[in-house]
Tab-separated table of C-alpha atoms in Angstrom:
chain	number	residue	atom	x	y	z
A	637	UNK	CA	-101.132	-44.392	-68.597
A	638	UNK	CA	-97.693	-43.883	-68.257
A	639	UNK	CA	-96.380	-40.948	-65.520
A	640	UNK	CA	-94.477	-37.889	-67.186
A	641	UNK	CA	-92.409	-36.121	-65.358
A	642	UNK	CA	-93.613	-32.683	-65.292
A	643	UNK	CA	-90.935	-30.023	-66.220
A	644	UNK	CA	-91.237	-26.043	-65.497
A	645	UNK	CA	-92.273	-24.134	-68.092
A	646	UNK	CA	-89.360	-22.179	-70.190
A	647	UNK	CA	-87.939	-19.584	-68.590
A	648	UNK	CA	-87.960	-20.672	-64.785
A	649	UNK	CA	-85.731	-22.167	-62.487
A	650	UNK	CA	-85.731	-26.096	-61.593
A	651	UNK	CA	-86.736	-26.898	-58.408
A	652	UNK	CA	-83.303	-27.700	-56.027
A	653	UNK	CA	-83.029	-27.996	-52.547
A	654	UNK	CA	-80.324	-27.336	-49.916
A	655	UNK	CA	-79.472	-29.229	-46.709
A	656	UNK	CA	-79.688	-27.174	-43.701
A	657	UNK	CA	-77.213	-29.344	-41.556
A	658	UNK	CA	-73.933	-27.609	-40.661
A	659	UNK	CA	-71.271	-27.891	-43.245
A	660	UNK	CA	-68.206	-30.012	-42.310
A	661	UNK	CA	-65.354	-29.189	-44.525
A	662	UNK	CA	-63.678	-32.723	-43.605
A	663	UNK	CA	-66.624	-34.666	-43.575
A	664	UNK	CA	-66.015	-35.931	-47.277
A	665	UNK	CA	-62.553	-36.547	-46.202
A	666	UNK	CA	-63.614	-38.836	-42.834
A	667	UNK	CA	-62.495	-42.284	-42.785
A	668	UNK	CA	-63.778	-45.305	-40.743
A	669	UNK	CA	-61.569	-45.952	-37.759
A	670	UNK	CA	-60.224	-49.499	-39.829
A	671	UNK	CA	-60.083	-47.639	-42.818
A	672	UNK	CA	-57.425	-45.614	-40.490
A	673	UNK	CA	-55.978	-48.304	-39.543
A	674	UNK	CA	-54.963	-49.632	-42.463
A	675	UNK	CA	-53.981	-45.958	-43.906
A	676	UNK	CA	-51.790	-45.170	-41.139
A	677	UNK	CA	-50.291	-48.506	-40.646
A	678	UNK	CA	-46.347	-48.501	-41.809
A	679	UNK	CA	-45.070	-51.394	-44.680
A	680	UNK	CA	-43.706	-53.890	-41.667
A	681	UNK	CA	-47.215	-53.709	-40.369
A	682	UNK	CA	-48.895	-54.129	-43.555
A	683	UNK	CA	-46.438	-57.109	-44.347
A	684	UNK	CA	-47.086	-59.026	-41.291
A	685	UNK	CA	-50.692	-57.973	-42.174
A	686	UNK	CA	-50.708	-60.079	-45.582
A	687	UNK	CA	-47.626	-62.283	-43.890
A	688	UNK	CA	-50.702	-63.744	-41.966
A	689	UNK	CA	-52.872	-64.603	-43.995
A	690	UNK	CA	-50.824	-67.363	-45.795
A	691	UNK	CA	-50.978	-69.680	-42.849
A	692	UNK	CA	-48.588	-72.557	-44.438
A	693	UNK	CA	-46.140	-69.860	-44.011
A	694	UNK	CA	-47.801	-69.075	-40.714
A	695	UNK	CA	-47.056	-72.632	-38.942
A	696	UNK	CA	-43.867	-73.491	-41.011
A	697	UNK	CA	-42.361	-70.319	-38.836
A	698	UNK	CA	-43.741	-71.398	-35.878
A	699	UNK	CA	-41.970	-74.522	-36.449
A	700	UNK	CA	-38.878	-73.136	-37.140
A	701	UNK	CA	-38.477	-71.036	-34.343
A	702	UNK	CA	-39.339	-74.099	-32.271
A	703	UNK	CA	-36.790	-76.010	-33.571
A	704	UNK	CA	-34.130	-72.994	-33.524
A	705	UNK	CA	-35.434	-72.536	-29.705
A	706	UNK	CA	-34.510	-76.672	-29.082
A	707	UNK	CA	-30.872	-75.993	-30.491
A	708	UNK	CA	-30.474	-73.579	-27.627
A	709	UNK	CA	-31.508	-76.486	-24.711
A	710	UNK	CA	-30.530	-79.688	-26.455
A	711	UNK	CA	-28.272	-81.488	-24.061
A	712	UNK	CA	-31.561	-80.056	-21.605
A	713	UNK	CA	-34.035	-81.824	-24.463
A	714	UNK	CA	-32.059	-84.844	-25.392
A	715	UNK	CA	-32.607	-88.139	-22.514
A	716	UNK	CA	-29.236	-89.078	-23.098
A	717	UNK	CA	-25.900	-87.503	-23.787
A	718	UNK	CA	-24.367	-87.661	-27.057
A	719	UNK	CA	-21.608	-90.221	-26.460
A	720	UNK	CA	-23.547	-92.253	-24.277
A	721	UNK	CA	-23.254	-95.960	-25.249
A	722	UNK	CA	-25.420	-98.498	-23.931
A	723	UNK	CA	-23.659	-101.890	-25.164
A	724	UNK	CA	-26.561	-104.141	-24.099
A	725	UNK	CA	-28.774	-102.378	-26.636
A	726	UNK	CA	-26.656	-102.171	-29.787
A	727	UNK	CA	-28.875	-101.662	-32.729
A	728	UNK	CA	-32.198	-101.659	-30.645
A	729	UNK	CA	-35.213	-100.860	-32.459
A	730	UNK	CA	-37.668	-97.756	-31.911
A	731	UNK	CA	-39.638	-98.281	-28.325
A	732	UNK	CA	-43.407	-97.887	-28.651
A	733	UNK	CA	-44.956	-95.029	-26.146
A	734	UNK	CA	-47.658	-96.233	-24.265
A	735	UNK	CA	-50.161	-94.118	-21.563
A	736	UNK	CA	-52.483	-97.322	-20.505
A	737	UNK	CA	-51.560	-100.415	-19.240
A	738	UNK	CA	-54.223	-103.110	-18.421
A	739	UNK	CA	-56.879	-100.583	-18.910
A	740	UNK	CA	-55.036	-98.010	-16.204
A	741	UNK	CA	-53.839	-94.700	-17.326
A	742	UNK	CA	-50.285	-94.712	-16.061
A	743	UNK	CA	-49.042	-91.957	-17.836
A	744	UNK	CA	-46.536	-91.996	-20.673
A	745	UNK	CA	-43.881	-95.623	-20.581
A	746	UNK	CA	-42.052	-97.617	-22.017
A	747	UNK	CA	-42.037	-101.681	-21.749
A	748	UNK	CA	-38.658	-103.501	-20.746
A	749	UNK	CA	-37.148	-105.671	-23.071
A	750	UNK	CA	-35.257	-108.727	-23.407
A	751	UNK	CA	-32.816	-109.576	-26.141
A	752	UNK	CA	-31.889	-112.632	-27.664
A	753	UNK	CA	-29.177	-113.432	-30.418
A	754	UNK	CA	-30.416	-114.785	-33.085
A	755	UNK	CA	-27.318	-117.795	-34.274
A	756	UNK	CA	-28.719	-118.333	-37.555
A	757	UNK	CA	-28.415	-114.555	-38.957
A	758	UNK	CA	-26.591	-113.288	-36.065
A	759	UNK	CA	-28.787	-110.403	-35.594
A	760	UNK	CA	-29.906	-109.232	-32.103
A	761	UNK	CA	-33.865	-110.047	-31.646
A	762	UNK	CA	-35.941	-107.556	-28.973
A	763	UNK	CA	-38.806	-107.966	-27.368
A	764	UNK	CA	-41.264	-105.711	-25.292
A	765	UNK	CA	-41.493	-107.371	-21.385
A	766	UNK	CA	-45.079	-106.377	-20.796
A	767	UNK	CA	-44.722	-106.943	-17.099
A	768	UNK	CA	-42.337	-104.180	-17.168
A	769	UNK	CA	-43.614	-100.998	-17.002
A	770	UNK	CA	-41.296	-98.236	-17.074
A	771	UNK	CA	-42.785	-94.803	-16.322
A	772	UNK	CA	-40.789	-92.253	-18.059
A	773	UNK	CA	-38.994	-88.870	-15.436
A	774	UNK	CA	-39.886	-85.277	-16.581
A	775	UNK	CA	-37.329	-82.798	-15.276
A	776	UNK	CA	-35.231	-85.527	-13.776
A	777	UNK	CA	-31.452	-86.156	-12.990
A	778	UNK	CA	-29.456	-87.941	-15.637
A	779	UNK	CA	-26.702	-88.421	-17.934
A	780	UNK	CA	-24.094	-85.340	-16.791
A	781	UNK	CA	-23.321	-82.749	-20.061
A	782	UNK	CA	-21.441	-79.473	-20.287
A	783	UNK	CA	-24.043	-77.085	-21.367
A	784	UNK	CA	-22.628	-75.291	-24.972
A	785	UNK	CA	-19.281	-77.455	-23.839
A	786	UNK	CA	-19.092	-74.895	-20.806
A	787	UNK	CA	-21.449	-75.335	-17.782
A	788	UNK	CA	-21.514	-78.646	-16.400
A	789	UNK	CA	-25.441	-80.389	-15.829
A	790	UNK	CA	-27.324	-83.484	-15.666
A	791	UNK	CA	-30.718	-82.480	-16.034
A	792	UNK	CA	-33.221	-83.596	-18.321
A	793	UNK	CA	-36.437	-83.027	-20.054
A	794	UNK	CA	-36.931	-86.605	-20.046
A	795	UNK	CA	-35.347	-89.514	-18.689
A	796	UNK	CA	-35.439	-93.128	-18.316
A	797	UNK	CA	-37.138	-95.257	-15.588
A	798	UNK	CA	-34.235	-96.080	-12.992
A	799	UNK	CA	-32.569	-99.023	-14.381
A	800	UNK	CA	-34.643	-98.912	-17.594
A	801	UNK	CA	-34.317	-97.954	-21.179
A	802	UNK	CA	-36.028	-95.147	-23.286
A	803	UNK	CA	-34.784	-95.321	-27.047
A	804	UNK	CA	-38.110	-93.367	-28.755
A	805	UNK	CA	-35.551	-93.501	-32.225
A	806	UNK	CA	-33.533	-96.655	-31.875
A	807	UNK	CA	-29.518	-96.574	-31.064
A	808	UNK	CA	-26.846	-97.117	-33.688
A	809	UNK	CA	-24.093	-99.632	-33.631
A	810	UNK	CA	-22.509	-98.213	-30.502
A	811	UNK	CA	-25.289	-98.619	-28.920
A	812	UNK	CA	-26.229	-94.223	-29.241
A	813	UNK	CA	-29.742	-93.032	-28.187
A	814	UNK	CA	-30.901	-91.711	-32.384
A	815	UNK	CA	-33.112	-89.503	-30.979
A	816	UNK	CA	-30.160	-87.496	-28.609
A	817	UNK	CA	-28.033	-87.546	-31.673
A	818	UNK	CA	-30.688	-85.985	-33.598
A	819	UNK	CA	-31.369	-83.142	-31.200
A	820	UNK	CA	-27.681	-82.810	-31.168
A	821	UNK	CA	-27.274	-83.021	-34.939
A	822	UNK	CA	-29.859	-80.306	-35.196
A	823	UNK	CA	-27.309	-77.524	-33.431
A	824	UNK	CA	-25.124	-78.381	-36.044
A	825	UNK	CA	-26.845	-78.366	-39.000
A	826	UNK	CA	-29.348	-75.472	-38.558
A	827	UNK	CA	-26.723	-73.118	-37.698
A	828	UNK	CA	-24.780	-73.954	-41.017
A	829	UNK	CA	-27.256	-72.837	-43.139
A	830	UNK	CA	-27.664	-69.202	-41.273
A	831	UNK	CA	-23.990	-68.763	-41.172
A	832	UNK	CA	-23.252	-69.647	-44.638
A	833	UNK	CA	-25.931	-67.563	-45.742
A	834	UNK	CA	-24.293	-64.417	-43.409
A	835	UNK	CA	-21.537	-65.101	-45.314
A	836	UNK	CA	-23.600	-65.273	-48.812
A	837	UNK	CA	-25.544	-62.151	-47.787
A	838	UNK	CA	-22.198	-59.968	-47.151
A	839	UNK	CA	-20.590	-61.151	-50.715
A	840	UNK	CA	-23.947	-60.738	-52.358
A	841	UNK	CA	-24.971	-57.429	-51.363
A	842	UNK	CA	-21.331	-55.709	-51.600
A	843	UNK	CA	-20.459	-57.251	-54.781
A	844	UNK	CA	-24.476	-56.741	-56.364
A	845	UNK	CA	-24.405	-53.279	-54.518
A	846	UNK	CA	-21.592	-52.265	-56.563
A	847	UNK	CA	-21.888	-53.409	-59.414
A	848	UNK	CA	-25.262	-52.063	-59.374
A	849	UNK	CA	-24.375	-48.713	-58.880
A	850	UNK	CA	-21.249	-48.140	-60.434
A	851	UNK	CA	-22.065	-49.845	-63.584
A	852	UNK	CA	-20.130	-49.316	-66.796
A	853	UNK	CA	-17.319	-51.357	-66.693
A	854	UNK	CA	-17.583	-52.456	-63.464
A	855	UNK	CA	-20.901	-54.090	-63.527
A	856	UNK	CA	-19.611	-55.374	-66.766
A	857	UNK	CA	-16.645	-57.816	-65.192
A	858	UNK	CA	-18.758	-58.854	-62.279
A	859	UNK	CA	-21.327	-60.084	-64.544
A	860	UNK	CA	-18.932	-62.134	-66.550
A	861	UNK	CA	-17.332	-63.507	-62.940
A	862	UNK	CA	-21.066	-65.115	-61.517
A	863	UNK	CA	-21.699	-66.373	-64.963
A	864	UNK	CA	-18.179	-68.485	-64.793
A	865	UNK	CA	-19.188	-69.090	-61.060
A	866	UNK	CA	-23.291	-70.456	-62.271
A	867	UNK	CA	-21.820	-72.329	-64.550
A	868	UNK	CA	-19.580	-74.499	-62.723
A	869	UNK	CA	-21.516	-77.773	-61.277
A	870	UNK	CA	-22.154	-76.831	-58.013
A	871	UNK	CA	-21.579	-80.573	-56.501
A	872	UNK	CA	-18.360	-81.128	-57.621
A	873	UNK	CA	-17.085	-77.909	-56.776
A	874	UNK	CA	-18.645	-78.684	-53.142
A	875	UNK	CA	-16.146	-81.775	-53.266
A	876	UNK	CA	-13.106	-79.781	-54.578
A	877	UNK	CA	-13.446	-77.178	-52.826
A	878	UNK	CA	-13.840	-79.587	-49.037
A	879	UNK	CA	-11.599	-82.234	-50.461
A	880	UNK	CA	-8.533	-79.380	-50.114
A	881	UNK	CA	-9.187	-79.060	-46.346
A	882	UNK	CA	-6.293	-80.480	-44.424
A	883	UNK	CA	-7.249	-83.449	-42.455
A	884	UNK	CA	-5.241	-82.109	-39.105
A	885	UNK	CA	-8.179	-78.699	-38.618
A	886	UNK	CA	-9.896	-79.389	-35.579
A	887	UNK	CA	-13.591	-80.189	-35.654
A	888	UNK	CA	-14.298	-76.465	-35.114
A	889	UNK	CA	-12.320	-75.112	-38.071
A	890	UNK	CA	-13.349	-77.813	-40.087
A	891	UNK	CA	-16.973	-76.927	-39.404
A	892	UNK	CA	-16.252	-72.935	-39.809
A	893	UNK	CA	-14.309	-74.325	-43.305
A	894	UNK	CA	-17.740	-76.029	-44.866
A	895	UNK	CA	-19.706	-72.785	-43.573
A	896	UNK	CA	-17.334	-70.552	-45.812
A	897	UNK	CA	-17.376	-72.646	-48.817
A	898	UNK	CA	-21.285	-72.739	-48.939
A	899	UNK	CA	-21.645	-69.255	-48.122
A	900	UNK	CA	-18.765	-68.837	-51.041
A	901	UNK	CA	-20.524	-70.605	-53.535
A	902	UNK	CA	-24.202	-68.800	-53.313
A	903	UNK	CA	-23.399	-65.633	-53.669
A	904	UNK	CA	-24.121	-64.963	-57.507
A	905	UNK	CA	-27.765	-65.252	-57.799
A	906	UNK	CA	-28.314	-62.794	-54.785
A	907	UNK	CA	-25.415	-60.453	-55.966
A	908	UNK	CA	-27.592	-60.633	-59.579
A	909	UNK	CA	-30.870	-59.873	-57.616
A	910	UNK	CA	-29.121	-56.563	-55.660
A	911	UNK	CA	-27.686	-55.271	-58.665
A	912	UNK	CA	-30.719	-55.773	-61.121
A	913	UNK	CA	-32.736	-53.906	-57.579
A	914	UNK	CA	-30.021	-51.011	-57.571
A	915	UNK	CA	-30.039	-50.334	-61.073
A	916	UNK	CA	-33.280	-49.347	-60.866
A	917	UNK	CA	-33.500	-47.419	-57.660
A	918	UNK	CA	-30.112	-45.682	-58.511
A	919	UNK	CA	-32.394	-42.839	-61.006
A	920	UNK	CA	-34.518	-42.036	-58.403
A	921	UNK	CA	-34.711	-38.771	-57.010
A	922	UNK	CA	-33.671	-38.994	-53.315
A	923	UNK	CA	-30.301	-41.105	-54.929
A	924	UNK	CA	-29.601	-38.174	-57.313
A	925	UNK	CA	-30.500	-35.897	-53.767
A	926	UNK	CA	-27.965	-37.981	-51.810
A	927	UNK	CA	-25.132	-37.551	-54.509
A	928	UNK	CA	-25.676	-33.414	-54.569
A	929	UNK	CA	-25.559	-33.807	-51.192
A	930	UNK	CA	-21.553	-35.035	-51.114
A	931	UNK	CA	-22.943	-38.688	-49.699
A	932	UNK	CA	-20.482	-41.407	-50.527
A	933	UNK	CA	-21.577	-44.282	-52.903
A	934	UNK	CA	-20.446	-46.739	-49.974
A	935	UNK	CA	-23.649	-44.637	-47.697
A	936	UNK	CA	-25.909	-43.925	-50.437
A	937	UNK	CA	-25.845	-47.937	-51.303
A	938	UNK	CA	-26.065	-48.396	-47.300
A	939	UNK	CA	-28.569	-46.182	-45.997
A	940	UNK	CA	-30.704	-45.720	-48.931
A	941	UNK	CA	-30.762	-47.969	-51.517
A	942	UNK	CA	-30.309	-51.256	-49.478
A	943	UNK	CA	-33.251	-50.690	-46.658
A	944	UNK	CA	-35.334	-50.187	-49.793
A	945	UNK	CA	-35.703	-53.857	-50.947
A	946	UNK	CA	-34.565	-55.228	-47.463
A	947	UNK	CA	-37.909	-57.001	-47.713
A	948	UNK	CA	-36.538	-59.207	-50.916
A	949	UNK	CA	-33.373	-59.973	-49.025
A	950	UNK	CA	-35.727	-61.483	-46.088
A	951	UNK	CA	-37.635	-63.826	-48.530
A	952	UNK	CA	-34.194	-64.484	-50.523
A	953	UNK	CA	-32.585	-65.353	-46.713
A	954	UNK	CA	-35.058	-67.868	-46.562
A	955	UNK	CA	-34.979	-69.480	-49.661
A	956	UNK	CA	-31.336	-69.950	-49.742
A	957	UNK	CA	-30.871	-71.645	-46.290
A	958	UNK	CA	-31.933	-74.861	-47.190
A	959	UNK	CA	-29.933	-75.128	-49.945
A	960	UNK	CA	-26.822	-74.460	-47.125
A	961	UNK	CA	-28.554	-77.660	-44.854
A	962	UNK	CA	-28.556	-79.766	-48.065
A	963	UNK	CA	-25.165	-78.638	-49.756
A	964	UNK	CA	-23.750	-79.681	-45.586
A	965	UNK	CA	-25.689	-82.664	-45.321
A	966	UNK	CA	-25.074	-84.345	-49.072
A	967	UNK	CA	-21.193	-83.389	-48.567
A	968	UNK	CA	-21.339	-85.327	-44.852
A	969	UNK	CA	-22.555	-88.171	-46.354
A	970	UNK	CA	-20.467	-88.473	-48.504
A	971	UNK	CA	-17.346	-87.940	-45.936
A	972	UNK	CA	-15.715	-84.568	-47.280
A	973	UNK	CA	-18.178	-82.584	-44.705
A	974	UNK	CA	-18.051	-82.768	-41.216
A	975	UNK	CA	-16.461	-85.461	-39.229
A	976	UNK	CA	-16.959	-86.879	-35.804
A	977	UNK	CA	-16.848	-85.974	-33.134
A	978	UNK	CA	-19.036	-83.397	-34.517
A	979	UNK	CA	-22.754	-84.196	-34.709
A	980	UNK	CA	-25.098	-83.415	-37.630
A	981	UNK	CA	-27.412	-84.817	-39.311
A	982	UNK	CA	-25.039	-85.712	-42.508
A	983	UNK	CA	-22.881	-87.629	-40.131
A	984	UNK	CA	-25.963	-89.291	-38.754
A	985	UNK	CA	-26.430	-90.669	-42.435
A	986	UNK	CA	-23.396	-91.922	-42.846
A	987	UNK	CA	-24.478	-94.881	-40.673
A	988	UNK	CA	-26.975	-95.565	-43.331
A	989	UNK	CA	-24.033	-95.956	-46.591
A	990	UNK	CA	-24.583	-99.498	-46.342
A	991	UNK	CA	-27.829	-101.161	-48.124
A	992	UNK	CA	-27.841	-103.980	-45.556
A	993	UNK	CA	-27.894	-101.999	-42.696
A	994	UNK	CA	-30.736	-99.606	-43.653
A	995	UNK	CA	-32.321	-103.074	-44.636
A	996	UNK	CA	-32.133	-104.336	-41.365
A	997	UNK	CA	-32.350	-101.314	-39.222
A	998	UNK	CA	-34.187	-99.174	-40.430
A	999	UNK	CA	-34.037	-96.613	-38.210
A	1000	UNK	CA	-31.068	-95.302	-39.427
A	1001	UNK	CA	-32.779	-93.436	-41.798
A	1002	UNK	CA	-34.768	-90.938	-39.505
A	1003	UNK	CA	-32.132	-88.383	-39.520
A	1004	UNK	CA	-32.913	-87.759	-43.053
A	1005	UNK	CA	-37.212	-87.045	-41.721
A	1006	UNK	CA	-35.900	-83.624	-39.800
A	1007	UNK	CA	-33.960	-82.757	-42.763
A	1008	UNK	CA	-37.261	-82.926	-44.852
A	1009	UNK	CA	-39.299	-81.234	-42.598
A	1010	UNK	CA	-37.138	-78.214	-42.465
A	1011	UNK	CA	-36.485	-77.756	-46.179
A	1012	UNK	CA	-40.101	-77.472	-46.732
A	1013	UNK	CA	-40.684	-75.778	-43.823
A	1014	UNK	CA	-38.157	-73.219	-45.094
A	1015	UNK	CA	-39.659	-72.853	-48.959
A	1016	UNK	CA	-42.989	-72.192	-47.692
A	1017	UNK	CA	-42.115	-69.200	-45.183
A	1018	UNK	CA	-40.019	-68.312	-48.324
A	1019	UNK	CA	-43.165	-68.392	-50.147
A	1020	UNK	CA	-44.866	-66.224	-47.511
A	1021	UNK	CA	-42.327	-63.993	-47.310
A	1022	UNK	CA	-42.127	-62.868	-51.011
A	1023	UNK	CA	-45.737	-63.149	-51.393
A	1024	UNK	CA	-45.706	-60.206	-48.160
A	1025	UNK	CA	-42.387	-58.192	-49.379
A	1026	UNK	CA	-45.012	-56.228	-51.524
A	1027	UNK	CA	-47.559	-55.322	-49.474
A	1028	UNK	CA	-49.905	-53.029	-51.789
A	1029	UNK	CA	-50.407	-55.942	-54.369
């Protein structure tokens, strides 16, 4: 039999009951304390929040800041200086780190080597001395440097055995330590990127910003300027533009010259990005509040509209710099960039022109591995970066 539930008959109340506890007007209101945590937390917080959780983005930061830390030390970092030439090892191949040595852990070394011409090609022939051990020096006493070209020092990271050799990358025709050049190369060519994109970022935002705002006619010729601009070839226009550079600069200006022609160049597609971001926060209310107000455009564009995707122009930062590394390093290659003295890794290429040379050495090529590295290091904390400019999605 099935149970019915039994109603009251008509006319009288139904049954309810009432909770004698004492009424708490903000009970219904109370939040957990992580439930407050996330509620009170501000946008930067909630970005680094969500930043965090993409961890490709995570490490390739971490790596990055390493690597923009090294550029700080690297006549500290690199065993040799930069012009050091060691003529009895011209064209020596990589050296093999070892820790053990007839079973005993000695620590990390390097074996001696003997060379020997080779009369039928000509080419030098080394080969690893195993009853030489060379212990590698931490924080030792080498090669003398002038720290950012101003303090003079001679200390190392990592040196050479007394008397012996330590070439972890090889050495170049001159007989150059690869890997110093590298470390070297890298002050060169990661600071490129963030001052060309200073330069991008200042064109981009005033140009955008106003064109943005203002609209109308204005907005009207700038658009038909960056389409002219996107659709020139942006290689050629790289040679053109560093071809016109007069060979008598100095290293410096020729270096500050490539900087503004990259930065010159990239503009468009960020000054597109600010205005399409402007047009849209230009109708909203504290905009229209600012204007009633007597605020200039110049401040409203500044303190109001700008902060308010400043987020986008991170991630954009990001994603643009390694196209200022690549747009240095293709037009160093290819001789129109930078020149020696100067060290980057462009000029480091240049060694490697010549088929027969990166046929028989190699090496030559591994300036081209930290240029990999910190492209894609670069587009994935872009990634991470737009992925955390909007927090709430």
């Amino acid at each position: 039999m099935n149970d019915v539930t039994l109603l009251p008959p008509p006319g009288q109340p139904l049954p309810h009951y009432i909770s004698t506890a004492p009424f708490d007007p903000a009970l219904s209101e109370a939040m957990s304390e992580q439930q407050k945590r996330v509620h009170m937390a501000s946008q930067w917080r909630l970005m680094w929040w969500k930043f965090k959780r993409h961890r490709i983005a995570l490490v390739s930061g971490v790596i990055l800041a390493a690597l923009y830390l090294m550029i700080v030390v690297a006549e500290f970092l690199a065993p040799y200086n930069l012009a050091t030439r060691n003529m009895d090892n011209i064209y020596a191949p990589p050296q093999a780190l070892h820790f053990f040595h007839d079973g005993a852990f000695i620590g990390p070394f390097v074996y001696g080597r003997t060379m020997r011409l080779n009369m039928d090609n000509l080419k030098r022939e080394y080969t690893d001395d195993h009853n030489n051990v060379q212990p590698l020096r931490f924080f030792c006493r080498g090669d003398a440097y002038k720290f950012w070209g101003v303090v003079d020092g001679d200390v190392h990271f990592v040196c050479p055995a007394k008397g012996g050799q330590f070439f972890l990358f090889g050495t170049d025709r001159l007989g150059r330590d690869m890997l110093s050049r590298i470390i070297y190369g890298a002050r060169i060519s990661l600071t490129i990127g963030l001052l060309g994109v200073s330069v991008s970022f200042i064109l981009g935002i005033v140009i955008g910003g106003i064109a943005g705002y203002r609209g109308g006619i204005v907005d009207l010729f700038t658009q038909r300027i960056i389409e002219v601009l996107q659709s020139l070839p942006s290689i050629p226009l790289w040679l053109a533009l560093a071809a016109i550079m007069p060979v008598t600069w100095s290293p410096l200006l020729v270096y500050f010259g490539i900087t503004f022609i990259l930065g010159l160049l990239d503009w468009t597609g960020l000054a597109r990005a600010v205005r399409s971001k402007l047009l849209a926060l230009r109708e909203e209310d504290y905009v229209l509040a600012a204007q009633l107000m007597g605020a200039k455009g110049s401040r409203i564009i500044a303190r109001h509209l700008v902060p308010g995707f400043m987020s986008h122009l991170i991630a954009s930062a990001t994603i643009s710099i390694p196209g200022m590394i690549l747009g240095e390093t293709a037009l160093s290659f290819l001789g129109l960039g930078l020149r020696p003295p100067i060290t980057s890794w462009g000029v480091l290429l240049q060694e490697a022109t010549n088929i027969n040379v990166v046929a028989l050495y190699p090496w030559l090529m591994l300036p081209v591995a930290p240029v990999i590295v910190v492209i894609l290091a670069f587009n994935f904390l872009g990634d991470g970066l737009r992925d955390a400019a909007d927090p709430y999605k």
